[in-house]
Amino acid sequence: AISKHTQEMIAFVLGRRYEVPSVALRYSIVQGARQSFRNAYSGALRIFAMQLLAAERPTVYEDGEQIRDYVYVGDVARANLLALEDARADFRAFNVGGGRQVTVNQFARIMAKACGRPDATPIFRSEYRFGDTRHISSDIGQLGELGWQPLGSVERSVAEYLEWAQKQADFGDYATQARENMRKLGTVRGGR
């Protein structure tokens, strides 16, 4: 958080000094088609899709009641365009979120339903990711004052990702190996 804030300050100082309009966009959890399924840190969308499409149950860290703010990738693209085209955004920082708080458990249910497996309840192994924030929710009010509002939804992100992922020849269970690697590195801790 400190390094990100520092980068914003540097951008604004240099932007003003050299008369280059600068804007900082703080993305929440961006989701949608083409999100890497090989990246171990891509998040719940990727992990749950792999598990559910492999006829497994989604694995949830902690108790699953962590709040997340998922934002549709198309909404992020629109926020970027707004920042580029609207001078009222110059030299300001904006949160870009989905405008909806969703627990990880709720997200797992949305994913299970979208995969045609509404009875696939999450698995809890008493694990947690070291350093994870318990609740993440973005105040999108300032961006809303410029006329931007999220138009996508968690359900849309999930549907588009699943449609895209299932067309990928090399889509498979990268989640299990990634979880084991994170355990070895100490990123994932606890468990039974």
CSV table of C-alpha atoms in Angstrom, one decimal:
chain,number,residue,atom,x,y,z
A,1,ALA,CA,0.0,0.0,0.0
A,2,ILE,CA,2.8,2.4,0.8
A,3,SER,CA,4.7,1.8,-2.4
A,4,LYS,CA,1.5,2.2,-4.4
A,5,HIS,CA,0.7,5.5,-2.7
A,6,THR,CA,4.2,6.7,-3.3
A,7,GLN,CA,3.9,5.9,-7.0
A,8,GLU,CA,0.7,7.9,-7.2
A,9,MET,CA,2.4,10.9,-5.5
A,10,ILE,CA,5.4,10.7,-7.9
A,11,ALA,CA,3.1,10.6,-10.9
A,12,PHE,CA,1.2,13.6,-9.7
A,13,VAL,CA,4.3,15.6,-8.9
A,14,LEU,CA,6.0,14.8,-12.2
A,15,GLY,CA,2.8,15.3,-14.1
A,16,ARG,CA,2.3,18.8,-12.7
A,17,ARG,CA,5.9,19.7,-13.1
A,18,TYR,CA,6.0,18.6,-16.8
A,19,GLU,CA,2.4,19.5,-17.5
A,20,VAL,CA,1.4,15.9,-18.2
A,21,PRO,CA,-2.1,15.1,-16.9
A,22,SER,CA,-1.8,12.2,-14.5
A,23,VAL,CA,-4.5,10.0,-12.9
A,24,ALA,CA,-4.2,7.0,-10.5
A,25,LEU,CA,-6.7,4.2,-10.8
A,26,ARG,CA,-6.9,1.8,-7.8
A,27,TYR,CA,-8.4,-1.4,-9.2
A,28,SER,CA,-10.3,-3.7,-6.9
A,29,ILE,CA,-10.4,-7.4,-7.8
A,30,VAL,CA,-10.6,-7.3,-11.6
A,31,GLN,CA,-12.3,-10.3,-13.2
A,32,GLY,CA,-13.4,-11.5,-16.6
A,33,ALA,CA,-12.4,-13.5,-19.7
A,34,ARG,CA,-8.8,-13.9,-20.5
A,35,GLN,CA,-7.6,-13.9,-16.8
A,36,SER,CA,-4.6,-16.1,-16.6
A,37,PHE,CA,-5.3,-19.6,-15.3
A,38,ARG,CA,-1.6,-20.3,-14.9
A,39,ASN,CA,-0.9,-17.4,-12.5
A,40,ALA,CA,-1.0,-18.7,-8.9
A,41,TYR,CA,-2.2,-15.4,-7.7
A,42,SER,CA,-5.0,-14.8,-10.1
A,43,GLY,CA,-7.6,-15.5,-7.4
A,44,ALA,CA,-10.8,-17.2,-6.6
A,45,LEU,CA,-12.3,-16.9,-10.2
A,46,ARG,CA,-9.4,-19.0,-11.6
A,47,ILE,CA,-9.1,-21.4,-8.7
A,48,PHE,CA,-12.8,-22.1,-8.3
A,49,ALA,CA,-13.3,-22.5,-12.1
A,50,MET,CA,-10.5,-25.1,-12.2
A,51,GLN,CA,-11.8,-27.0,-9.3
A,52,LEU,CA,-15.5,-27.0,-10.2
A,53,LEU,CA,-14.9,-27.8,-13.9
A,54,ALA,CA,-12.8,-30.8,-12.7
A,55,ALA,CA,-15.8,-32.0,-10.7
A,56,GLU,CA,-14.2,-30.9,-7.4
A,57,ARG,CA,-15.5,-28.6,-4.7
A,58,PRO,CA,-14.1,-25.1,-4.3
A,59,THR,CA,-11.4,-24.7,-1.7
A,60,VAL,CA,-11.9,-21.7,0.5
A,61,TYR,CA,-9.4,-20.0,2.8
A,62,GLU,CA,-10.2,-19.0,6.4
A,63,ASP,CA,-14.0,-19.2,7.0
A,64,GLY,CA,-15.1,-17.8,3.6
A,65,GLU,CA,-16.7,-14.8,5.2
A,66,GLN,CA,-14.0,-12.4,3.9
A,67,ILE,CA,-15.6,-9.6,1.9
A,68,ARG,CA,-14.4,-8.9,-1.6
A,69,ASP,CA,-15.1,-6.2,-4.1
A,70,TYR,CA,-15.0,-7.9,-7.6
A,71,VAL,CA,-15.1,-5.6,-10.6
A,72,TYR,CA,-15.9,-6.6,-14.2
A,73,VAL,CA,-13.0,-6.0,-16.6
A,74,GLY,CA,-15.2,-4.1,-19.0
A,75,ASP,CA,-16.0,-1.6,-16.2
A,76,VAL,CA,-12.2,-1.2,-15.6
A,77,ALA,CA,-11.7,-0.5,-19.3
A,78,ARG,CA,-14.5,2.2,-19.1
A,79,ALA,CA,-12.9,3.8,-16.1
A,80,ASN,CA,-9.6,4.0,-17.9
A,81,LEU,CA,-11.2,5.7,-20.9
A,82,LEU,CA,-12.9,8.1,-18.6
A,83,ALA,CA,-9.6,9.0,-16.9
A,84,LEU,CA,-8.0,9.6,-20.3
A,85,GLU,CA,-10.8,11.7,-21.7
A,86,ASP,CA,-12.2,13.7,-18.8
A,87,ALA,CA,-10.0,16.5,-17.5
A,88,ARG,CA,-11.8,16.5,-14.2
A,89,ALA,CA,-9.9,13.3,-13.4
A,90,ASP,CA,-6.5,14.9,-13.8
A,91,PHE,CA,-4.2,14.7,-10.8
A,92,ARG,CA,-6.6,12.6,-8.8
A,93,ALA,CA,-6.8,9.0,-7.5
A,94,PHE,CA,-9.9,6.9,-8.0
A,95,ASN,CA,-11.0,3.5,-6.6
A,96,VAL,CA,-12.4,1.3,-9.3
A,97,GLY,CA,-14.6,-1.4,-7.8
A,98,GLY,CA,-17.8,-3.4,-8.5
A,99,GLY,CA,-20.0,-1.5,-6.1
A,100,ARG,CA,-21.1,-4.7,-4.4
A,101,GLN,CA,-19.7,-6.5,-1.4
A,102,VAL,CA,-19.5,-10.3,-1.9
A,103,THR,CA,-18.2,-12.9,0.6
A,104,VAL,CA,-15.9,-15.6,-0.7
A,105,ASN,CA,-18.6,-18.1,0.3
A,106,GLN,CA,-21.2,-16.2,-1.8
A,107,PHE,CA,-18.7,-16.1,-4.7
A,108,ALA,CA,-18.2,-19.9,-4.4
A,109,ARG,CA,-21.9,-20.4,-4.7
A,110,ILE,CA,-22.2,-18.1,-7.7
A,111,MET,CA,-19.4,-20.1,-9.4
A,112,ALA,CA,-20.9,-23.5,-8.5
A,113,LYS,CA,-24.2,-22.5,-9.9
A,114,ALA,CA,-22.6,-21.1,-13.1
A,115,CYS,CA,-20.7,-24.4,-13.5
A,116,GLY,CA,-24.0,-26.4,-13.2
A,117,ARG,CA,-23.0,-27.7,-9.8
A,118,PRO,CA,-25.2,-25.7,-7.3
A,119,ASP,CA,-24.7,-28.4,-4.6
A,120,ALA,CA,-20.9,-28.1,-4.7
A,121,THR,CA,-20.3,-26.7,-1.2
A,122,PRO,CA,-16.9,-25.2,-0.4
A,123,ILE,CA,-14.1,-27.2,1.4
A,124,PHE,CA,-12.5,-25.5,4.4
A,125,ARG,CA,-9.0,-26.7,5.4
A,126,SER,CA,-8.4,-24.1,8.1
A,127,GLU,CA,-5.8,-22.5,5.8
A,128,TYR,CA,-5.2,-18.8,5.2
A,129,ARG,CA,-3.0,-16.8,2.9
A,130,PHE,CA,-0.4,-14.9,4.9
A,131,GLY,CA,-0.9,-11.2,4.6
A,132,ASP,CA,-4.3,-11.4,3.1
A,133,THR,CA,-6.7,-8.5,4.0
A,134,ARG,CA,-9.8,-9.8,5.8
A,135,HIS,CA,-12.2,-7.4,4.0
A,136,ILE,CA,-11.8,-5.5,0.8
A,137,SER,CA,-14.3,-2.9,-0.4
A,138,SER,CA,-13.7,0.1,-2.6
A,139,ASP,CA,-15.5,3.4,-2.2
A,140,ILE,CA,-16.2,4.3,-5.8
A,141,GLY,CA,-18.0,7.6,-5.0
A,142,GLN,CA,-15.4,9.9,-6.5
A,143,LEU,CA,-15.4,8.1,-9.8
A,144,GLY,CA,-19.2,8.1,-9.7
A,145,GLU,CA,-19.2,11.9,-9.5
A,146,LEU,CA,-17.6,11.9,-12.9
A,147,GLY,CA,-20.5,9.8,-14.3
A,148,TRP,CA,-18.9,6.3,-14.0
A,149,GLN,CA,-20.8,3.4,-12.5
A,150,PRO,CA,-20.1,-0.3,-12.7
A,151,LEU,CA,-22.4,-1.9,-15.3
A,152,GLY,CA,-21.0,-5.5,-15.1
A,153,SER,CA,-21.6,-7.9,-12.3
A,154,VAL,CA,-20.0,-10.8,-10.6
A,155,GLU,CA,-22.3,-13.2,-12.4
A,156,ARG,CA,-21.3,-11.7,-15.8
A,157,SER,CA,-17.6,-11.9,-15.0
A,158,VAL,CA,-18.0,-15.6,-14.0
A,159,ALA,CA,-20.1,-16.5,-17.0
A,160,GLU,CA,-17.6,-14.9,-19.5
A,161,TYR,CA,-14.6,-16.4,-17.8
A,162,LEU,CA,-16.1,-19.9,-17.8
A,163,GLU,CA,-17.1,-19.6,-21.4
A,164,TRP,CA,-13.6,-18.4,-22.4
A,165,ALA,CA,-11.7,-20.9,-20.1
A,166,GLN,CA,-13.5,-23.9,-21.5
A,167,LYS,CA,-12.4,-23.0,-25.0
A,168,GLN,CA,-8.7,-23.0,-24.0
A,169,ALA,CA,-6.9,-26.2,-25.0
A,170,ASP,CA,-4.5,-26.1,-22.1
A,171,PHE,CA,-7.0,-25.2,-19.4
A,172,GLY,CA,-6.6,-27.6,-16.5
A,173,ASP,CA,-6.0,-28.0,-12.8
A,174,TYR,CA,-3.1,-25.6,-12.2
A,175,ALA,CA,-4.6,-24.7,-8.8
A,176,THR,CA,-3.5,-27.8,-6.9
A,177,GLN,CA,0.2,-27.4,-7.8
A,178,ALA,CA,0.0,-23.6,-7.2
A,179,ARG,CA,-1.5,-24.2,-3.7
A,180,GLU,CA,1.3,-26.7,-2.9
A,181,ASN,CA,3.9,-24.2,-4.1
A,182,MET,CA,2.4,-21.4,-2.0
A,183,ARG,CA,2.4,-23.8,1.1
A,184,LYS,CA,6.1,-24.5,0.5
A,185,LEU,CA,6.8,-20.8,0.3
A,186,GLY,CA,4.8,-20.0,3.4
A,187,THR,CA,2.2,-17.9,1.6
A,188,VAL,CA,-0.5,-20.5,2.5
A,189,ARG,CA,-0.4,-21.5,6.1
A,190,GLY,CA,-2.4,-23.5,8.6
A,191,GLY,CA,-4.6,-26.4,7.6
A,192,ARG,CA,-5.0,-29.9,8.5
